[in-house]
Short mmCIF file of C-alpha atoms in Angstrom, two decimals:
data_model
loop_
_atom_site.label_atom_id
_atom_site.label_comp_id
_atom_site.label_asym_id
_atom_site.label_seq_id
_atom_site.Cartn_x
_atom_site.Cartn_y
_atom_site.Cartn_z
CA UNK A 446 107.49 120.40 116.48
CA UNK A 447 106.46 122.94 113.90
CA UNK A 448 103.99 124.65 115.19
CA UNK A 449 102.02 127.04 112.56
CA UNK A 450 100.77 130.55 113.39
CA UNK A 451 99.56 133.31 111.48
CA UNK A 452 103.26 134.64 111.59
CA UNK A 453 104.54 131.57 109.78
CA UNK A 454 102.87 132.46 106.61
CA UNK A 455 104.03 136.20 106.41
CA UNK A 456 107.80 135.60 107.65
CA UNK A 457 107.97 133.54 104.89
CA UNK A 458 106.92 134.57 100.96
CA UNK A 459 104.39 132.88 100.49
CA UNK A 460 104.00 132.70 96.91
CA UNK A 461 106.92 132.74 94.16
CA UNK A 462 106.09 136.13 92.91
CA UNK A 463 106.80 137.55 89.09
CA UNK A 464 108.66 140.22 88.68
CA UNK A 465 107.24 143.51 89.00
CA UNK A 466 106.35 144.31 85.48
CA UNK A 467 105.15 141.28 85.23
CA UNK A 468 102.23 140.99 88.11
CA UNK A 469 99.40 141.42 86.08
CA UNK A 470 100.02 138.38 83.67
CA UNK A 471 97.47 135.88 82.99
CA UNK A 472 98.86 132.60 85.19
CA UNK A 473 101.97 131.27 85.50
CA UNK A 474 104.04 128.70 83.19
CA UNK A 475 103.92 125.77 85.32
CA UNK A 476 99.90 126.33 85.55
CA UNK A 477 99.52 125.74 82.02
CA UNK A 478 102.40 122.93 81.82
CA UNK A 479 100.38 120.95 84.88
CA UNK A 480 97.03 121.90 83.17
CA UNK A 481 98.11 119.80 80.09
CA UNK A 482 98.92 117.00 82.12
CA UNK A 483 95.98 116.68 83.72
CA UNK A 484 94.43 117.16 80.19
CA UNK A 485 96.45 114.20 78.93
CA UNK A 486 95.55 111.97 81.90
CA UNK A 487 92.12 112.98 82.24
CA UNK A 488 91.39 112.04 78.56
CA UNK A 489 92.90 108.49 79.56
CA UNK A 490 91.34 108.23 83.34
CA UNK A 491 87.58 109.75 81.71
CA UNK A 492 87.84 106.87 79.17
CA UNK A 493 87.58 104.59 81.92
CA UNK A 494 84.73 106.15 84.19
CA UNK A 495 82.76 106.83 81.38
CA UNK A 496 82.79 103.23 80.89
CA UNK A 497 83.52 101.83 84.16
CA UNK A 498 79.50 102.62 85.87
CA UNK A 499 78.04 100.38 83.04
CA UNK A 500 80.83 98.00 83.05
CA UNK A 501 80.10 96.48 86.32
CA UNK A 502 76.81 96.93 87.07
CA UNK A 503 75.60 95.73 84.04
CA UNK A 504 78.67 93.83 82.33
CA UNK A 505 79.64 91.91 85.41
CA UNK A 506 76.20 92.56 87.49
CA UNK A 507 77.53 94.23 90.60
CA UNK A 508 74.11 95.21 92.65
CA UNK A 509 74.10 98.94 93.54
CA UNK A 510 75.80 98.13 96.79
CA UNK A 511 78.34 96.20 95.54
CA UNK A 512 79.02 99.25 92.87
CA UNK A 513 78.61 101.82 95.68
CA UNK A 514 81.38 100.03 97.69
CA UNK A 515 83.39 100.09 94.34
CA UNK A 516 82.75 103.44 93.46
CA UNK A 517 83.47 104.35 97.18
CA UNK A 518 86.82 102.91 96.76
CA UNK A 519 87.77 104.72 93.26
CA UNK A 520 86.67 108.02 94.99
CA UNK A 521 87.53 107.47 98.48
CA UNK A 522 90.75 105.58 98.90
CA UNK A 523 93.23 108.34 97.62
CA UNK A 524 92.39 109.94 100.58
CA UNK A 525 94.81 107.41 102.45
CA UNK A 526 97.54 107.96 100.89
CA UNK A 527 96.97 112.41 100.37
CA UNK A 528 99.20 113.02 103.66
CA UNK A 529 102.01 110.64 102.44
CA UNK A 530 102.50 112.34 99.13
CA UNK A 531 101.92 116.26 100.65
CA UNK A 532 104.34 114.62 103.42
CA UNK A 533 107.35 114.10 101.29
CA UNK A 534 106.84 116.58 98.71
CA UNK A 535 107.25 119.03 101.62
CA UNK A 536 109.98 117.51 103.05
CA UNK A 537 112.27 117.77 100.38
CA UNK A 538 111.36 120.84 99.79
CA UNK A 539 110.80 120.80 96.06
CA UNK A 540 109.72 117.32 95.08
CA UNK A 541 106.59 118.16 94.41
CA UNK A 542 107.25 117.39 90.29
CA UNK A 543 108.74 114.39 91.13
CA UNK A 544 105.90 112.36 93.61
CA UNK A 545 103.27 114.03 91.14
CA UNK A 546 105.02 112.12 88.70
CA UNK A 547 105.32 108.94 90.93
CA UNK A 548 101.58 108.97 91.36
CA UNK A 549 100.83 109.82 87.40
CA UNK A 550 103.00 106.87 86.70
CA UNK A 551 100.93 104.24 89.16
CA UNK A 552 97.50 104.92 87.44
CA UNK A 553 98.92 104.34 84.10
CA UNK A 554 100.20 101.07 84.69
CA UNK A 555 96.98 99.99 86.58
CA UNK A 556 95.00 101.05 83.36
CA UNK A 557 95.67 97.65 81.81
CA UNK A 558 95.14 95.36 84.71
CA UNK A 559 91.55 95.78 84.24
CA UNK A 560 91.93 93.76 80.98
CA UNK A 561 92.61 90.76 83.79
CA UNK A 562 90.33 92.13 87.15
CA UNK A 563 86.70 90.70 85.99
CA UNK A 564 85.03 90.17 89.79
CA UNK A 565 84.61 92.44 93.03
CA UNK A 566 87.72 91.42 94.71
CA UNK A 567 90.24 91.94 91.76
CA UNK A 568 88.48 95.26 90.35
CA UNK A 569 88.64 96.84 93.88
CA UNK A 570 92.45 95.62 94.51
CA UNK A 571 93.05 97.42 90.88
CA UNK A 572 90.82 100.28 91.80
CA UNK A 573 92.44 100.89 95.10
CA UNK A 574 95.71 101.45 93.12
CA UNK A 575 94.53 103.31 90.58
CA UNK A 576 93.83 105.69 94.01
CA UNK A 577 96.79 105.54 95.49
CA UNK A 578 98.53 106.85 92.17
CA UNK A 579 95.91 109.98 92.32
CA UNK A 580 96.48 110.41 95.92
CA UNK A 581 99.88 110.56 95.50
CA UNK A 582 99.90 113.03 92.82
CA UNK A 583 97.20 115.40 94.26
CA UNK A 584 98.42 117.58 96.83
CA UNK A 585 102.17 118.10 95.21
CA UNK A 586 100.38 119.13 91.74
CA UNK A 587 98.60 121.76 93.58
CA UNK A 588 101.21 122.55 95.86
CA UNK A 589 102.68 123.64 92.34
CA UNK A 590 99.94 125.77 91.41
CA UNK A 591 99.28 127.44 93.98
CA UNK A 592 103.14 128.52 94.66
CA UNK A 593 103.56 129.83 91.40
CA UNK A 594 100.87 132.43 91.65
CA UNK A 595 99.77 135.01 94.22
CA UNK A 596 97.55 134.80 96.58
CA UNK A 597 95.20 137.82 94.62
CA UNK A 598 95.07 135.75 91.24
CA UNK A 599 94.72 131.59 92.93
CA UNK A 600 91.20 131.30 91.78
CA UNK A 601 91.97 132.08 88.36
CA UNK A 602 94.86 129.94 88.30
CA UNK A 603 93.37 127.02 89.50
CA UNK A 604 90.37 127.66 87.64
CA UNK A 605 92.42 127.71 84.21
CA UNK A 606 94.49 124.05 85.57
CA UNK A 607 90.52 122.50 86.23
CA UNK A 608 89.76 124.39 82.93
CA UNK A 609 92.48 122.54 81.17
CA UNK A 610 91.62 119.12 83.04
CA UNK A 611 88.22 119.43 82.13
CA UNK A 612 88.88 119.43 78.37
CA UNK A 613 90.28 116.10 79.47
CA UNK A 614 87.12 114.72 80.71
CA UNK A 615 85.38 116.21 77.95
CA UNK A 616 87.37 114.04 75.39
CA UNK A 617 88.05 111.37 77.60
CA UNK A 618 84.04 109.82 76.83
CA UNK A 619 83.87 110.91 73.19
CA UNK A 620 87.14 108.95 72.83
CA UNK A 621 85.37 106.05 75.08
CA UNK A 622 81.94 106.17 73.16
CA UNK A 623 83.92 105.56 69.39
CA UNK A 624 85.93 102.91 70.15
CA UNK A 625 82.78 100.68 71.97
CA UNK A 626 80.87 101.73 68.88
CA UNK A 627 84.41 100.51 66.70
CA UNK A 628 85.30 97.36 68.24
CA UNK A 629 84.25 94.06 69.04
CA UNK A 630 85.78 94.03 72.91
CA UNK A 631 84.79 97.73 73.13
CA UNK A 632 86.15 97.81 77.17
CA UNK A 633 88.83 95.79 76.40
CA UNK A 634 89.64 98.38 73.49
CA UNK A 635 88.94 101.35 76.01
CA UNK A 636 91.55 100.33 78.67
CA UNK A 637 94.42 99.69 76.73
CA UNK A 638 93.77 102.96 74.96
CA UNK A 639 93.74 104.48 78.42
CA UNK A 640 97.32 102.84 79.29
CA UNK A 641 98.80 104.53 75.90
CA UNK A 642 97.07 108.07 76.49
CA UNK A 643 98.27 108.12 80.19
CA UNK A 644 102.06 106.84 79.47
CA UNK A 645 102.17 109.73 77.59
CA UNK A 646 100.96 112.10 80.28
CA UNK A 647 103.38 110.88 81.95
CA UNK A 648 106.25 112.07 79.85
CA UNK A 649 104.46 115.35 79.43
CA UNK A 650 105.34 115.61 82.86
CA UNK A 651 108.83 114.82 82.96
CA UNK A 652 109.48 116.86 79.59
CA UNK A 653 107.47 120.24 80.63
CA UNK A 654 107.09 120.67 84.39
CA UNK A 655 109.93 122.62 85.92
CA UNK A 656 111.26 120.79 88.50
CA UNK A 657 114.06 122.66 91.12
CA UNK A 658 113.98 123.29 94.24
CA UNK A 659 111.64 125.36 95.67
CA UNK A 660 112.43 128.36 98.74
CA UNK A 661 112.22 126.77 102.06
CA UNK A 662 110.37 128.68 104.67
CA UNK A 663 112.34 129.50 107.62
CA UNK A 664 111.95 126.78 110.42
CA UNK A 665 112.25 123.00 111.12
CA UNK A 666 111.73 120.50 108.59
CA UNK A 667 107.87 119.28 107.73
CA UNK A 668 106.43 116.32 109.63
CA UNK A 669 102.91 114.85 109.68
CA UNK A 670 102.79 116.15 113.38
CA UNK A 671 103.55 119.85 111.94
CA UNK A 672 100.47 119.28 108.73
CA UNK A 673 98.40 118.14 111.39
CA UNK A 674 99.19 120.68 113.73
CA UNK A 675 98.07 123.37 110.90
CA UNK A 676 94.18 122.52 111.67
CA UNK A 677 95.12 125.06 115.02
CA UNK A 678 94.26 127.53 112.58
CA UNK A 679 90.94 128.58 112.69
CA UNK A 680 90.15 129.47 109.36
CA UNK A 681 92.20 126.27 108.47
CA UNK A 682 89.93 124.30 110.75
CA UNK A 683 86.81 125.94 109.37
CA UNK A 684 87.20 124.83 105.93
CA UNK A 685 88.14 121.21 106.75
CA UNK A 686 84.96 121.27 108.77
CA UNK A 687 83.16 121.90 105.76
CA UNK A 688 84.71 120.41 102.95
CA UNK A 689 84.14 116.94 105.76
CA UNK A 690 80.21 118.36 105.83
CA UNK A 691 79.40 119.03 102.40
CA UNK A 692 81.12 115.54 101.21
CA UNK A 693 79.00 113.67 102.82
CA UNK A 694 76.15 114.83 100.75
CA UNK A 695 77.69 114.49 97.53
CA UNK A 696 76.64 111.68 95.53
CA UNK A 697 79.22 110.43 93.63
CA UNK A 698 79.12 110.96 89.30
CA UNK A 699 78.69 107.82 88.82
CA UNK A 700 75.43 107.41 90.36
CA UNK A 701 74.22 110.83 89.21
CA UNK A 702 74.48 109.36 85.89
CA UNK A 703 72.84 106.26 86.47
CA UNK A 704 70.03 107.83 88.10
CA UNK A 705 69.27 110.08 84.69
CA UNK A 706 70.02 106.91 82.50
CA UNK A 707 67.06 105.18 84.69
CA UNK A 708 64.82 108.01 84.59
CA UNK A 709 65.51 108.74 81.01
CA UNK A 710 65.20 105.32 79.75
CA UNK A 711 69.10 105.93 78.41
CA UNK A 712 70.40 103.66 75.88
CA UNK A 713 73.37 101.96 77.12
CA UNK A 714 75.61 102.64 74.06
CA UNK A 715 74.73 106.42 74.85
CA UNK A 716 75.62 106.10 78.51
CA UNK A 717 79.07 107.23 77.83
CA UNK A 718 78.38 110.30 76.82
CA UNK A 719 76.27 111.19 79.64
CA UNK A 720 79.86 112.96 81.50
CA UNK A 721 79.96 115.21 78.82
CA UNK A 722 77.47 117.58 79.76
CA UNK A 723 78.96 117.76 83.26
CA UNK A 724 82.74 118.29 81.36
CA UNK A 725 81.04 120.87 79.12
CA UNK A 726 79.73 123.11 81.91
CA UNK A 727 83.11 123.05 83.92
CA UNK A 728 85.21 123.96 81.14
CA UNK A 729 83.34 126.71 80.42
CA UNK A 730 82.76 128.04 83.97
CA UNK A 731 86.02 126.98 85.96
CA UNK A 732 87.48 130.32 84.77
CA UNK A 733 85.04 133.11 84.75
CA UNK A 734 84.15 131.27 88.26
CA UNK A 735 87.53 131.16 89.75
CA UNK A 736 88.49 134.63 88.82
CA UNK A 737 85.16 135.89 90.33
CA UNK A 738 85.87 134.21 93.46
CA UNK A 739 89.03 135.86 93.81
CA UNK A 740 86.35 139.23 93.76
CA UNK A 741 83.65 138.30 95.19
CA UNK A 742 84.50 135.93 97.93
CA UNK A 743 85.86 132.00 97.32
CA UNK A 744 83.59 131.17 100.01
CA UNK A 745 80.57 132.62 98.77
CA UNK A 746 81.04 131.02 95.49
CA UNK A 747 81.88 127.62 97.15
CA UNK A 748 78.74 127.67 98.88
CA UNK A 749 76.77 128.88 95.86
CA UNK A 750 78.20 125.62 93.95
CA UNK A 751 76.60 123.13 96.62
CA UNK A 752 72.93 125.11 95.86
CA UNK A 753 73.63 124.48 92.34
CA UNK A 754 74.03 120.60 93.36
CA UNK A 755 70.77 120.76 94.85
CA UNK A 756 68.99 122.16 92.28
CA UNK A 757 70.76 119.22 89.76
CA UNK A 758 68.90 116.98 92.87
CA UNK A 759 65.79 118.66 92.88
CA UNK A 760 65.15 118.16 89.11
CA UNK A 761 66.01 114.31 89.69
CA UNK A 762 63.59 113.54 91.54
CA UNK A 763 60.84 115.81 89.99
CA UNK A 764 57.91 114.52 87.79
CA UNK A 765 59.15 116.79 84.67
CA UNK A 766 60.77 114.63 82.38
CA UNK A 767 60.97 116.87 79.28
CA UNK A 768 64.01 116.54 76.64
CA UNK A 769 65.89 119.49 78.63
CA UNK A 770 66.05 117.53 81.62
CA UNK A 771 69.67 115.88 81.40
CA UNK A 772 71.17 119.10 80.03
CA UNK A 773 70.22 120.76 82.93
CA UNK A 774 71.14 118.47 85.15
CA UNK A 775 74.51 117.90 83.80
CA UNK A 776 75.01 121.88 83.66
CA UNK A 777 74.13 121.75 86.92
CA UNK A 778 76.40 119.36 87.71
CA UNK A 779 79.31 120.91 86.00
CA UNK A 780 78.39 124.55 87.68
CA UNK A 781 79.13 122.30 90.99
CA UNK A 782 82.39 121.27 90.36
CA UNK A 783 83.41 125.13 88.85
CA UNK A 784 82.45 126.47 91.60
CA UNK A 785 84.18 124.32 94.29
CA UNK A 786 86.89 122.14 93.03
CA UNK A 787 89.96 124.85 92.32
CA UNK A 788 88.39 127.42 94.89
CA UNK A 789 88.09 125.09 97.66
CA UNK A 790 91.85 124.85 97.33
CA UNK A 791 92.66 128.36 96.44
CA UNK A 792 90.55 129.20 99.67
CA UNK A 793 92.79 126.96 101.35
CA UNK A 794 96.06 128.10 99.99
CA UNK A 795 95.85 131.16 101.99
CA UNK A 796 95.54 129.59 105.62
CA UNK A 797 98.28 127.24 104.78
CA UNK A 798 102.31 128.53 104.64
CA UNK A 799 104.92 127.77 101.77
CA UNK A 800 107.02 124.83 103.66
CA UNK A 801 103.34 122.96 104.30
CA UNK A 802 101.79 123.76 101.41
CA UNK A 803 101.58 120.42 99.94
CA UNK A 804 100.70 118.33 103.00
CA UNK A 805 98.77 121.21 104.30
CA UNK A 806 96.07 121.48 101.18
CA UNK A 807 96.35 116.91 101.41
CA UNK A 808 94.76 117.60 105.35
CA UNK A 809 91.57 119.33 103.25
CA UNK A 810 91.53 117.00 100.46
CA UNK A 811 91.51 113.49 102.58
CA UNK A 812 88.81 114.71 104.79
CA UNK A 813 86.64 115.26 101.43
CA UNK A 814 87.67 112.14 100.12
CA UNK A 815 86.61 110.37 103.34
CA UNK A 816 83.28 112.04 103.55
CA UNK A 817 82.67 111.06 100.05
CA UNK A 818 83.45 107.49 100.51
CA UNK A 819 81.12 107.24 103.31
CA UNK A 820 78.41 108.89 101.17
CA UNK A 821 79.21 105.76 98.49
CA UNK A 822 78.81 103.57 100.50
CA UNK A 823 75.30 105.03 102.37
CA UNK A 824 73.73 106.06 99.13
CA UNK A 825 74.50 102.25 97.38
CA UNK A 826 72.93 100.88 100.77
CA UNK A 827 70.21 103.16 100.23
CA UNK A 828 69.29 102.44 97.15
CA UNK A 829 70.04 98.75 97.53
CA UNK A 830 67.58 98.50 100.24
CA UNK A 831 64.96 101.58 99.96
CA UNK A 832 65.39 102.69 95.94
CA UNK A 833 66.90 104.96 94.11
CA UNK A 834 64.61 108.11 94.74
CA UNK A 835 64.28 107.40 98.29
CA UNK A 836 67.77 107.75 98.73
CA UNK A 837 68.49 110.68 96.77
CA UNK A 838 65.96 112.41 98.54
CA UNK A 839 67.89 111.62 101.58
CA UNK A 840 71.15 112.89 100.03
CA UNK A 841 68.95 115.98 99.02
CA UNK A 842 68.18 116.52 102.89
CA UNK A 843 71.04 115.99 104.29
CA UNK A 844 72.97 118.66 101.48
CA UNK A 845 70.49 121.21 102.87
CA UNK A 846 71.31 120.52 106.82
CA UNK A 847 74.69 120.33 105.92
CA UNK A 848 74.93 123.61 103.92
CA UNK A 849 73.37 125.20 106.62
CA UNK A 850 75.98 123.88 109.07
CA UNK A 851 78.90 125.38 106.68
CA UNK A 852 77.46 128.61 106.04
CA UNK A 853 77.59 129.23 110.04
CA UNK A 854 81.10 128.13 109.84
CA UNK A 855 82.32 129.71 107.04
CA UNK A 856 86.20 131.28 107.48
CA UNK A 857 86.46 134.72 108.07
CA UNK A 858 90.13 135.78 107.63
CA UNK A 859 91.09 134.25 104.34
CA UNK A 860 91.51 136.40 101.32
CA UNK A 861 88.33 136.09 99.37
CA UNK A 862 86.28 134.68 101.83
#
């Protein structure tokens, strides 16, 4: 069995360093390449979730639990399929392009068979696949960031890939909101669009991203025993421990968005636009944010992220309803994900060695995904059964509680933290 220690990640290199004249430059090639395919397919998957909130609750009148189970899925299920694609893009030891690709290619084609799906069992079938793709593609895309930069400069280069991404999402609704106002069968329209516009991320992909073989650390080949086996780590441990806490306070885009659409008295033709404001505020922040985590502490600015999140929550369920309201929620909102999407995995990069990277950063990501699909499913059976501010105010106190919880476990020994 490989076991990891803190030896294993400084017998090997653990980055794929520039030359030396070259240390100081902004991020590496393949960043950017990956960053505009995730901007491709985040234009295409954006179209969809824009739409997709309104589309069933109100298009096919799913009841908030039913759309919390839903929503639960399309957040939740990649997680079970994270460790299969870190698995074998570790094991042969540079496939990381290739089962990136794999999953890329599985959420295009299920863009489509939502033309067909049009009741709970179908949607969540198609949904569920959709996930798989993304879990797939996950871990080995940031397996591939975060080898091709040091372990001084991660936060900016994943900050610049969720920078990149984000001007996806940003697009994706804008792109969404013309062709419902354009069309006759608006979602019809909007998911074939989203097939064409992720095909072509697709070939971006295969075109762009370099794809050899990576250095192989010294020891036996990666298993699912040896990613496993990495949570030995303390630090490792610790930030599992709270990505698993935090997540299950997190309430979920979607519902952020219809909670301000309800409390706003939002049109629904204008309900696609509502992700922009969250977009807007992570593409401009996931930068200046990840490079000052790599100075100040990724920790400290992971943390700080959540108490943004809670202010977002505290304005929600306020009396104030003045015309700055969803602008600050949504920047709120966006501040959230710049402040703990790329550094949660740059913090992570350092606790995890080269020949594990991939399944190694998948053991962090599924335990989010899982806490997050439990706090779906809790907060659509909340608000199914006690309202909508009743359980956001529950979300609210459990965020606190469990913030409190994470800042007493916080990592100690990983750069930044």
């Amino acid at each position: 069995m490989y076991v990891a220690d803190s030896r294993a990640s400084t017998s090997a290199p653990d980055a794929v360093r520039p030359p030396a004249g070259r240390r100081r430059a902004a991020v590496a090639p393949t960043v950017l390449a990956l960053g505009t395919v995730s901007l491709v397919t985040d234009v295409s998957s954006e179209m969809v979730t824009a739409v997709l909130p309104l589309y069933l609750v109100s298009g096919l009148g799913l009841s908030p639990l039913g759309f919390g189970l839903l929503d639960g899925v399309y957040n939740g299920f990649s997680a079970l399929v994270r460790l299969v694609g870190g698995h074998f893009a570790d094991r042969g030891g540079g496939r990381h392009k290739w089962i990136a690709g794999l999953g890329y290619g599985i959420s295009a084609v299920c863009k489509p068979l939502l033309l067909v799906a049009h009741s709970l069992t179908p949607i969540g079938i198609v949904l569920a696949a959709d996930r798989t793709g993304k879990g797939l593609r996950t871990a080995p895309r940031d397996a591939l960031i975060s080898l091709s930069s040091t372990p001084e400069t991660r936060g900016r280069a994943f900050g610049v890939h969720r920078a990149m991404d984000t001007a996806g999402a940003l697009l994706g609704p804008l792109v969404a909101f013309w062709i419902l106002r354009a069309t006759v069968d608006g979602y019809d329209a909007v998911f074939t669009v989203s097939f064409c516009v992720a095909a072509a991320g697709v070939l971006v992909l295969v075109l762009f991203v370099p794809g050899g073989r990576g250095a192989r650390a010294v020891g036996p080949r990666p298993t699912l025993r040896a990613a496993f086996a990495l949570l030995r780590r303390r630090d490792l441990r610790r930030i599992t421990g709270c990505a698993l806490l935090l997540g299950l306070a997190t309430v979920s885009d979607s519902f952020v968005y219809l909670l301000l659409q309800r409390r706003l008295g939002v049109p629904d033709r204008w309900f696609a636009l509502l992700p922009l404001g969250t977009a807007a505020a992570f593409l401009l922040l996931a930068v200046p944010l990840g490079r000052l985590a790599d100075r100040v502490g990724r920790w400290t600015v992971f943390l700080a992220g959540h108490g943004a999140l809670l202010a977002g929550y505290g304005l929600l369920l306020g009396s104030w309803r003045g015309t700055a309201l969803p602008w600050l929620v949504l920047a709120l909102h966006g501040c959230f994900y710049a402040a703990t999407d790329g550094v949660l995995m740059a913090a992570a990069s350092d606790s995890v060695p080269q020949a594990l990277r991939s399944s190694g950063l998948a053991v962090v990501q599924t335990g989010q995904a899982l806490t997050r699909f439990v706090c779906s499913l809790l907060f659509g059976a909340a608000w199914t059964v006690w309202g909508d501010r009743a359980a956001l105010a529950g979300a609210a106190v459990a965020l606190v509680g469990c913030a409190a919880f994470a800042l007493a476990l916080r990592p100690k020994g990983v750069v930044g933290a």
